[in-house]
Amino acid sequence: MNDAKPIANRATVTLTDNSTGKSLELPVLDGSVGPRAIDVSKLYAETGMFTYDPGFTSTASCDSDITYIDGEVGILMHRGYLIEDLAEHSDFMDVCYLLLHGELPSVKEKTAFEKSITYHTMLHEQMNNFFRGFRRDSHPMAVMVGVVGAMSAFYHDSTDINDPHQRMVASHRLIAKMPTIAAMAYKYSVGQPFVYPRNDLHYAENFLHMMFSVPCEEYKISPVLARAMDRIFILHADHEQNASTSTVRIAGSSNANPFACIAAGIASLWGPAHGGANEAVLQMLSEIGSKDRIPEFIKRAKDKDDPFRLMGFGHRVYKNYDPRAKVMQKSCHEVLGELGINDPMLEMAMELEKIALEDDYFVERKLFPNVDFYSGIILKAMGFPTSMFTVLFAVARTVGWVAQWREMIEDPKQRISRPRQLYHGATERAYVPLEKR
């Protein structure tokens, strides 16, 4: 190992090889907020060794200006704005513009942006034929992966990643067309005709119209439901370097076209460990079965020897209250009040929420209801089948994926992603001919 000199006027940490006594000073990098990072980019060149970090949970894979999370205190910010403030005072188009451009839009900028999104919502008519190639019982996420990936075959004028204008057009197309594709996947699964987007409706309204209207009668859009849908989109728009976002960045680092990158993100999101948490909440409620059985399952949740876990409580990132849950809780009660639904499962969910918020066991461990607990209840109340829950997540997260992809493409330090490995396989062996094996 070669000795290295510290960088002047910069904090460093010293790494010592105890087998040789030699040391290497590594620079410490500061972000605007959050943990500091040790720059190990020269470690292999200087020492011949890699770092080992399964899941990259202690590794910063990139620089980013988009989203900041502090899970210890329950903070989620986009471009410096708290998610609670954005959900309370903005709509999804505001947040999309903020993620893409770094600032909230002026009135003029928002009008132009909304117009661009609105007039990109239709799909190429020939793409309708794609849906007929899927079985009617196909999972809608399978349809989403296939159709979004195929967009690169239809929109050749927005696949040149080196052209800033084409990057912008591709970004707008993806944000605009994702709700249309999602609604068409649903309509195809239930055998109903596709419903075309309407230019006189806002983003969330348009999505609900495409999902639930039919040609034989007028569909009246509830402002309460439209606002709840808009908040769901806001609260899921971006969440830093999660599995699907990292997938988009890794795919994009090879200079793949944007539609292929977002399709890769959708495929990653489909995994139940990532995008299926709100669906798991409803499965848990089905398992509980009735309000009078809740104490039994609360007892099981407290038993460390019982594999049962309360889904939708606590969060891997947030060790405190999920800041998105506070907003979603409000929307949940608004939606249930608007619809006046007398659904035993929803009543059970509200009882479970009440107990968990008051029970010392959950309070002391900060196992509060998270965003997935409330979003699953809202989506069920609004009439979405559970198979569509992750699809809605993908619709919302598209803007985050696109913003992260563009940031990566425009980063002059960007290189193709190439994680290393710690190899445990066989060492070199002599080849044995078939007849001697």
Coordinates of C-alpha atoms in Angstrom, one line a residue:
M1 CA 0.0 0.0 0.0
N2 CA 1.3 3.4 -0.9
D3 CA 1.3 6.2 1.6
A4 CA -0.9 9.1 0.5
K5 CA -0.7 12.8 1.4
P6 CA -3.8 14.5 2.9
I7 CA -5.6 17.0 0.7
A8 CA -5.0 20.5 1.9
N9 CA -7.9 22.3 3.6
R10 CA -10.2 19.3 3.4
A11 CA -11.2 16.9 6.2
T12 CA -9.9 13.4 5.8
V13 CA -10.2 10.0 7.5
T14 CA -7.2 7.7 7.8
L15 CA -7.5 4.0 6.8
T16 CA -4.7 1.8 8.2
D17 CA -3.8 -1.6 6.9
N18 CA -3.0 -3.4 10.2
S19 CA -1.1 -6.2 8.4
T20 CA 1.5 -3.7 7.0
G21 CA 1.0 -0.6 9.1
K22 CA 0.6 1.6 6.1
S23 CA -2.1 4.3 6.1
L24 CA -4.1 6.1 3.4
E25 CA -5.9 9.3 3.9
L26 CA -9.3 9.5 2.2
P27 CA -11.2 12.8 1.6
V28 CA -14.5 13.4 3.5
L29 CA -17.2 15.0 1.4
D30 CA -19.9 17.3 2.8
G31 CA -23.4 17.6 1.5
S32 CA -25.7 20.6 2.2
V33 CA -27.4 18.5 4.9
G34 CA -27.2 14.9 6.1
P35 CA -24.3 12.5 6.8
R36 CA -20.9 13.1 5.5
A37 CA -19.4 10.7 3.0
I38 CA -15.9 9.2 2.7
D39 CA -14.6 9.3 -0.8
V40 CA -13.3 5.8 -1.6
S41 CA -13.2 6.3 -5.4
K42 CA -9.4 6.0 -5.4
L43 CA -9.3 3.2 -2.9
Y44 CA -8.7 0.4 -5.4
A45 CA -6.0 2.3 -7.3
E46 CA -4.2 3.1 -4.0
T47 CA -4.6 -0.2 -2.1
G48 CA -5.8 -2.9 -4.5
M49 CA -8.9 -3.4 -2.3
F50 CA -12.6 -2.7 -2.6
T51 CA -15.2 -1.8 0.0
Y52 CA -17.8 -4.5 0.8
D53 CA -21.4 -3.1 1.3
P54 CA -24.2 -5.6 0.5
G55 CA -27.3 -3.7 -0.7
F56 CA -25.2 -0.4 -0.8
T57 CA -26.9 0.7 2.4
S58 CA -23.7 2.6 3.6
T59 CA -22.7 3.8 0.1
A60 CA -23.6 7.0 -1.7
S61 CA -23.8 6.0 -5.3
C62 CA -24.2 9.5 -6.7
D63 CA -24.5 13.3 -6.1
S64 CA -28.0 14.6 -6.2
D65 CA -29.9 17.8 -5.6
I66 CA -33.4 16.4 -5.8
T67 CA -34.5 14.6 -2.7
Y68 CA -33.3 14.5 0.9
I69 CA -34.5 12.0 3.6
D70 CA -33.7 11.9 7.3
G71 CA -35.4 8.8 8.5
E72 CA -34.3 9.3 12.2
V73 CA -36.5 12.4 12.6
G74 CA -39.0 11.8 9.8
I75 CA -38.1 14.4 7.1
L76 CA -38.6 14.1 3.4
M77 CA -37.7 17.2 1.3
H78 CA -37.9 17.8 -2.5
R79 CA -35.5 20.5 -3.6
G80 CA -35.6 21.8 0.0
Y81 CA -39.4 21.9 0.4
L82 CA -40.9 19.7 3.1
I83 CA -43.3 17.0 1.6
E84 CA -46.0 18.1 4.1
D85 CA -45.9 21.7 2.6
L86 CA -46.0 20.5 -0.9
A87 CA -48.9 18.1 -0.3
E88 CA -50.8 20.8 1.5
H89 CA -50.3 23.8 -0.8
S90 CA -49.2 22.4 -4.2
D91 CA -50.6 20.0 -6.8
F92 CA -48.8 17.2 -8.6
M93 CA -47.9 19.4 -11.6
D94 CA -46.2 21.8 -9.2
V95 CA -44.2 19.0 -7.8
C96 CA -43.3 17.6 -11.2
Y97 CA -42.0 20.9 -12.3
L98 CA -40.0 21.3 -9.1
L99 CA -38.4 17.9 -9.4
L100 CA -37.5 18.5 -13.1
H101 CA -36.4 22.1 -12.9
G102 CA -35.3 22.7 -9.3
E103 CA -37.8 25.5 -8.6
L104 CA -41.5 25.8 -8.1
P105 CA -43.1 27.2 -11.3
S106 CA -44.4 30.7 -11.8
V107 CA -48.0 31.1 -13.1
K108 CA -46.7 31.4 -16.7
E109 CA -44.3 28.5 -16.3
K110 CA -46.9 26.2 -14.8
T111 CA -49.5 27.1 -17.5
A112 CA -46.9 26.1 -20.2
F113 CA -45.9 23.0 -18.4
E114 CA -49.4 21.8 -17.8
K115 CA -50.2 22.4 -21.5
S116 CA -47.2 20.4 -22.6
I117 CA -48.2 17.5 -20.3
T118 CA -51.9 17.6 -21.3
Y119 CA -51.1 17.5 -25.0
H120 CA -48.8 14.5 -24.6
T121 CA -51.3 12.3 -22.8
M122 CA -52.6 10.4 -25.9
L123 CA -50.8 7.2 -27.0
H124 CA -49.8 6.5 -30.6
E125 CA -53.0 4.7 -31.9
Q126 CA -51.0 1.7 -33.1
M127 CA -49.9 1.1 -29.5
N128 CA -53.5 0.0 -28.8
N129 CA -52.7 -3.2 -30.6
F130 CA -50.0 -4.0 -28.0
F131 CA -52.7 -4.6 -25.3
R132 CA -54.4 -7.3 -27.4
G133 CA -51.2 -9.3 -27.3
F134 CA -51.5 -9.8 -23.6
R135 CA -53.8 -12.2 -21.8
R136 CA -56.8 -10.6 -20.1
D137 CA -55.6 -11.9 -16.8
S138 CA -52.1 -10.5 -17.2
H139 CA -50.8 -8.6 -14.2
P140 CA -51.1 -4.9 -15.1
M141 CA -47.4 -4.4 -14.0
A142 CA -46.4 -6.9 -16.7
V143 CA -48.4 -4.8 -19.2
M144 CA -46.7 -1.6 -18.0
V145 CA -43.2 -3.0 -18.4
G146 CA -43.9 -4.1 -21.9
V147 CA -45.8 -1.1 -23.2
V148 CA -43.5 1.5 -21.7
G149 CA -40.4 -0.3 -23.0
A150 CA -42.1 -0.4 -26.5
M151 CA -42.5 3.4 -26.5
S152 CA -38.9 3.7 -27.8
A153 CA -40.2 2.0 -31.0
F154 CA -42.8 4.7 -31.6
Y155 CA -41.2 8.0 -30.4
H156 CA -37.9 8.1 -32.2
D157 CA -37.7 11.9 -31.9
S158 CA -37.0 11.7 -28.2
T159 CA -34.5 8.9 -27.7
D160 CA -31.2 10.9 -28.3
I161 CA -30.0 11.3 -24.7
N162 CA -27.4 13.8 -25.8
D163 CA -30.0 16.3 -27.1
P164 CA -31.4 18.4 -24.2
H165 CA -34.6 19.1 -26.2
Q166 CA -35.2 15.4 -26.8
R167 CA -34.5 14.7 -23.1
M168 CA -37.2 17.2 -22.2
V169 CA -39.7 15.9 -24.7
A170 CA -39.1 12.3 -23.5
S171 CA -39.6 13.4 -19.9
H172 CA -42.9 15.1 -20.6
R173 CA -44.1 12.2 -22.7
L174 CA -43.4 9.7 -19.9
I175 CA -45.1 11.8 -17.2
A176 CA -48.1 12.4 -19.5
K177 CA -48.6 9.0 -21.0
M178 CA -48.1 6.8 -17.9
P179 CA -51.6 7.4 -16.5
T180 CA -53.0 6.6 -20.0
I181 CA -51.1 3.4 -20.2
A182 CA -52.1 2.5 -16.6
A183 CA -55.8 3.1 -17.2
M184 CA -55.7 1.1 -20.5
A185 CA -54.0 -1.8 -18.7
Y186 CA -56.9 -1.8 -16.2
K187 CA -59.7 -1.4 -18.9
Y188 CA -58.2 -4.3 -20.9
S189 CA -58.2 -6.5 -17.8
V190 CA -61.9 -6.0 -17.2
G191 CA -63.0 -6.1 -20.8
Q192 CA -64.1 -2.5 -21.1
P193 CA -63.3 -0.1 -24.0
F194 CA -60.3 2.2 -23.6
V195 CA -61.2 5.7 -22.6
Y196 CA -59.2 8.5 -24.2
P197 CA -57.8 11.4 -22.2
R198 CA -59.5 14.7 -22.0
N199 CA -57.7 18.0 -22.4
D200 CA -60.1 19.9 -20.2
L201 CA -59.2 17.8 -17.1
H202 CA -56.4 18.1 -14.6
Y203 CA -53.9 15.3 -14.3
A204 CA -55.5 13.4 -11.4
E205 CA -59.0 14.1 -12.7
N206 CA -58.0 12.8 -16.1
F207 CA -56.6 9.6 -14.6
L208 CA -59.8 8.9 -12.7
H209 CA -61.9 9.6 -15.8
M210 CA -59.8 7.2 -17.9
M211 CA -60.0 4.5 -15.2
F212 CA -63.7 4.6 -14.2
S213 CA -65.8 6.2 -16.9
V214 CA -67.7 4.2 -19.5
P215 CA -69.1 5.4 -22.9
C216 CA -72.7 4.7 -21.8
E217 CA -73.0 7.3 -19.0
E218 CA -71.4 10.5 -17.7
Y219 CA -68.7 10.0 -15.1
K220 CA -68.8 12.7 -12.4
I221 CA -65.4 13.4 -10.8
S222 CA -65.6 14.0 -7.0
P223 CA -63.2 16.9 -6.1
V224 CA -62.4 15.1 -2.8
L225 CA -61.4 11.9 -4.7
A226 CA -59.4 13.9 -7.3
R227 CA -57.5 15.8 -4.5
A228 CA -56.8 12.5 -2.7
M229 CA -55.5 11.0 -6.0
D230 CA -53.3 14.1 -6.5
R231 CA -51.9 13.8 -3.0
I232 CA -51.1 10.1 -3.5
F233 CA -49.1 11.1 -6.7
I234 CA -47.3 13.9 -4.7
L235 CA -46.4 11.6 -1.8
H236 CA -44.9 8.9 -4.1
A237 CA -43.2 11.2 -6.6
D238 CA -39.6 10.6 -5.5
H239 CA -37.9 8.9 -2.6
E240 CA -34.2 9.3 -3.1
Q241 CA -32.0 6.3 -4.2
N242 CA -34.4 3.5 -3.6
A243 CA -34.2 0.2 -5.5
S244 CA -36.2 1.3 -8.6
T245 CA -34.6 4.7 -8.8
S246 CA -31.1 3.1 -8.6
T247 CA -32.2 0.7 -11.3
V248 CA -33.2 3.6 -13.6
R249 CA -29.8 5.3 -12.9
I250 CA -27.9 2.1 -13.5
A251 CA -29.7 1.4 -16.8
G252 CA -29.3 5.0 -17.8
S253 CA -25.5 4.9 -17.1
S254 CA -25.1 2.6 -20.2
N255 CA -26.8 5.4 -22.3
A256 CA -29.9 3.4 -22.8
N257 CA -32.9 5.3 -24.1
P258 CA -35.2 6.9 -21.5
F259 CA -38.2 4.6 -22.2
A260 CA -36.0 1.5 -21.6
C261 CA -34.7 3.0 -18.4
I262 CA -38.2 3.8 -17.0
A263 CA -39.4 0.3 -18.0
A264 CA -36.5 -1.1 -15.9
G265 CA -37.6 1.0 -13.0
I266 CA -41.1 -0.3 -13.3
A267 CA -39.8 -3.9 -13.3
S268 CA -37.8 -3.2 -10.1
L269 CA -40.8 -1.5 -8.4
W270 CA -42.9 -4.6 -9.2
G271 CA -41.0 -6.6 -6.6
P272 CA -43.1 -7.1 -3.4
A273 CA -40.3 -5.9 -1.2
H274 CA -40.4 -2.5 -2.9
G275 CA -43.8 -1.5 -4.4
G276 CA -46.2 -3.9 -2.9
A277 CA -46.5 -2.8 0.7
N278 CA -50.0 -1.2 0.4
E279 CA -51.3 -4.4 -1.2
A280 CA -49.8 -6.4 1.7
V281 CA -51.9 -4.2 4.1
L282 CA -55.1 -5.4 2.5
Q283 CA -54.0 -9.0 2.5
M284 CA -53.2 -8.6 6.2
L285 CA -56.7 -7.1 6.9
S286 CA -58.2 -10.1 5.0
E287 CA -56.2 -12.4 7.2
I288 CA -57.5 -10.7 10.4
G289 CA -61.0 -11.0 9.1
S290 CA -63.0 -9.0 11.6
K291 CA -62.7 -6.3 14.3
D292 CA -63.2 -8.7 17.2
R293 CA -60.0 -10.6 16.1
I294 CA -57.8 -7.5 16.2
P295 CA -56.6 -8.1 19.8
E296 CA -55.6 -11.6 18.9
F297 CA -53.4 -10.3 16.0
I298 CA -52.0 -7.4 18.1
K299 CA -50.9 -10.0 20.6
R300 CA -49.3 -12.0 17.8
A301 CA -47.5 -8.9 16.5
K302 CA -45.9 -8.4 19.9
D303 CA -44.7 -12.0 20.1
K304 CA -41.2 -12.1 18.8
D305 CA -41.5 -15.8 18.1
D306 CA -44.6 -15.4 15.9
P307 CA -43.8 -14.7 12.2
F308 CA -46.9 -12.5 11.9
R309 CA -46.2 -8.8 11.4
L310 CA -48.5 -5.8 11.1
M311 CA -48.1 -4.6 7.5
G312 CA -48.2 -0.8 7.0
F313 CA -46.7 0.0 10.4
G314 CA -43.2 1.3 10.8
H315 CA -40.8 1.9 7.8
R316 CA -37.4 0.7 6.8
V317 CA -36.2 4.3 6.2
Y318 CA -38.3 6.3 8.7
K319 CA -37.4 5.4 12.3
N320 CA -39.9 8.0 13.4
Y321 CA -43.3 8.9 12.0
D322 CA -43.4 8.7 8.2
P323 CA -44.1 12.4 7.2
R324 CA -46.2 11.3 4.2
A325 CA -48.5 9.3 6.5
K326 CA -49.7 12.5 8.3
V327 CA -50.9 13.9 5.0
M328 CA -52.3 10.5 3.8
Q329 CA -54.2 10.0 7.1
K330 CA -56.1 13.3 6.5
S331 CA -56.9 12.2 2.9
C332 CA -58.0 8.8 4.1
H333 CA -60.6 10.2 6.4
E334 CA -61.8 12.7 3.8
V335 CA -62.3 9.9 1.2
L336 CA -64.1 7.6 3.6
G337 CA -66.3 10.5 4.7
E338 CA -67.0 11.5 1.0
L339 CA -67.9 8.0 0.0
G340 CA -69.8 7.0 3.1
I341 CA -68.5 3.5 2.7
N342 CA -69.7 0.9 5.2
D343 CA -67.0 -1.7 4.5
P344 CA -66.0 -4.0 7.3
M345 CA -62.4 -4.1 6.1
L346 CA -62.1 -0.3 6.2
E347 CA -63.7 -0.2 9.6
M348 CA -61.2 -2.8 10.8
A349 CA -58.3 -0.7 9.4
M350 CA -59.5 2.4 11.3
E351 CA -59.8 0.3 14.5
L352 CA -56.3 -1.1 14.0
E353 CA -55.0 2.4 13.4
K354 CA -56.5 3.6 16.7
I355 CA -55.1 0.8 18.7
A356 CA -51.6 1.1 17.2
L357 CA -51.5 4.9 17.9
E358 CA -52.4 4.4 21.5
D359 CA -50.7 1.1 22.5
D360 CA -47.5 1.7 24.4
Y361 CA -45.8 -1.2 22.6
F362 CA -46.1 0.4 19.2
V363 CA -45.6 4.0 20.4
E364 CA -42.4 3.2 22.2
R365 CA -41.0 1.3 19.1
K366 CA -42.3 4.1 16.8
L367 CA -44.3 1.6 14.8
F368 CA -46.7 4.2 13.5
P369 CA -48.9 3.7 10.5
N370 CA -47.0 4.6 7.3
V371 CA -48.0 5.9 3.9
D372 CA -48.7 2.4 2.6
F373 CA -51.3 1.7 5.4
Y374 CA -53.4 4.7 4.4
S375 CA -52.9 4.6 0.6
G376 CA -54.1 1.0 0.5
I377 CA -57.3 1.9 2.4
I378 CA -57.9 4.9 0.1
L379 CA -57.3 3.1 -3.1
K380 CA -59.7 0.2 -2.0
A381 CA -62.3 2.7 -1.1
M382 CA -62.0 4.5 -4.4
G383 CA -62.6 1.2 -6.3
F384 CA -59.0 0.3 -7.4
P385 CA -58.3 -3.5 -7.5
T386 CA -55.2 -4.5 -5.5
S387 CA -53.4 -5.5 -8.7
M388 CA -53.4 -1.8 -9.7
F389 CA -51.8 -0.5 -6.5
T390 CA -48.2 -0.9 -7.6
V391 CA -49.2 0.5 -11.0
L392 CA -50.4 3.7 -9.3
F393 CA -47.1 3.9 -7.5
A394 CA -45.3 3.7 -10.9
V395 CA -47.5 6.5 -12.3
A396 CA -46.5 8.7 -9.5
R397 CA -42.9 7.7 -9.3
T398 CA -42.3 8.3 -13.0
V399 CA -41.5 11.9 -12.5
G400 CA -38.9 11.0 -9.9
W401 CA -37.3 8.5 -12.1
V402 CA -37.2 10.9 -15.0
A403 CA -35.7 13.7 -12.8
Q404 CA -33.1 11.4 -11.4
W405 CA -32.3 10.0 -14.9
R406 CA -31.9 13.5 -16.4
E407 CA -29.7 14.6 -13.4
M408 CA -27.4 11.6 -14.0
I409 CA -27.2 12.2 -17.8
E410 CA -26.3 15.8 -17.3
D411 CA -23.6 15.1 -14.6
P412 CA -20.2 15.5 -16.1
K413 CA -18.8 12.9 -13.7
Q414 CA -21.3 10.3 -14.8
R415 CA -19.8 6.9 -15.7
I416 CA -21.3 3.5 -16.5
S417 CA -22.2 1.8 -13.2
R418 CA -20.0 -1.2 -12.5
P419 CA -20.3 -2.5 -8.9
R420 CA -17.5 -4.8 -7.7
Q421 CA -17.9 -8.1 -5.9
L422 CA -16.2 -10.3 -3.3
Y423 CA -15.6 -13.6 -5.2
H424 CA -16.0 -16.8 -3.3
G425 CA -16.1 -19.3 -6.2
A426 CA -13.6 -21.8 -7.3
T427 CA -10.0 -20.8 -8.1
E428 CA -8.4 -21.7 -11.4
R429 CA -8.7 -25.4 -12.3
A430 CA -7.6 -27.6 -15.1
Y431 CA -10.2 -28.4 -17.7
V432 CA -11.3 -32.1 -17.7
P433 CA -12.4 -33.6 -21.1
L434 CA -16.0 -35.0 -21.2
E435 CA -14.9 -38.6 -21.5
K436 CA -12.8 -38.4 -18.3
R437 CA -15.4 -36.7 -16.1

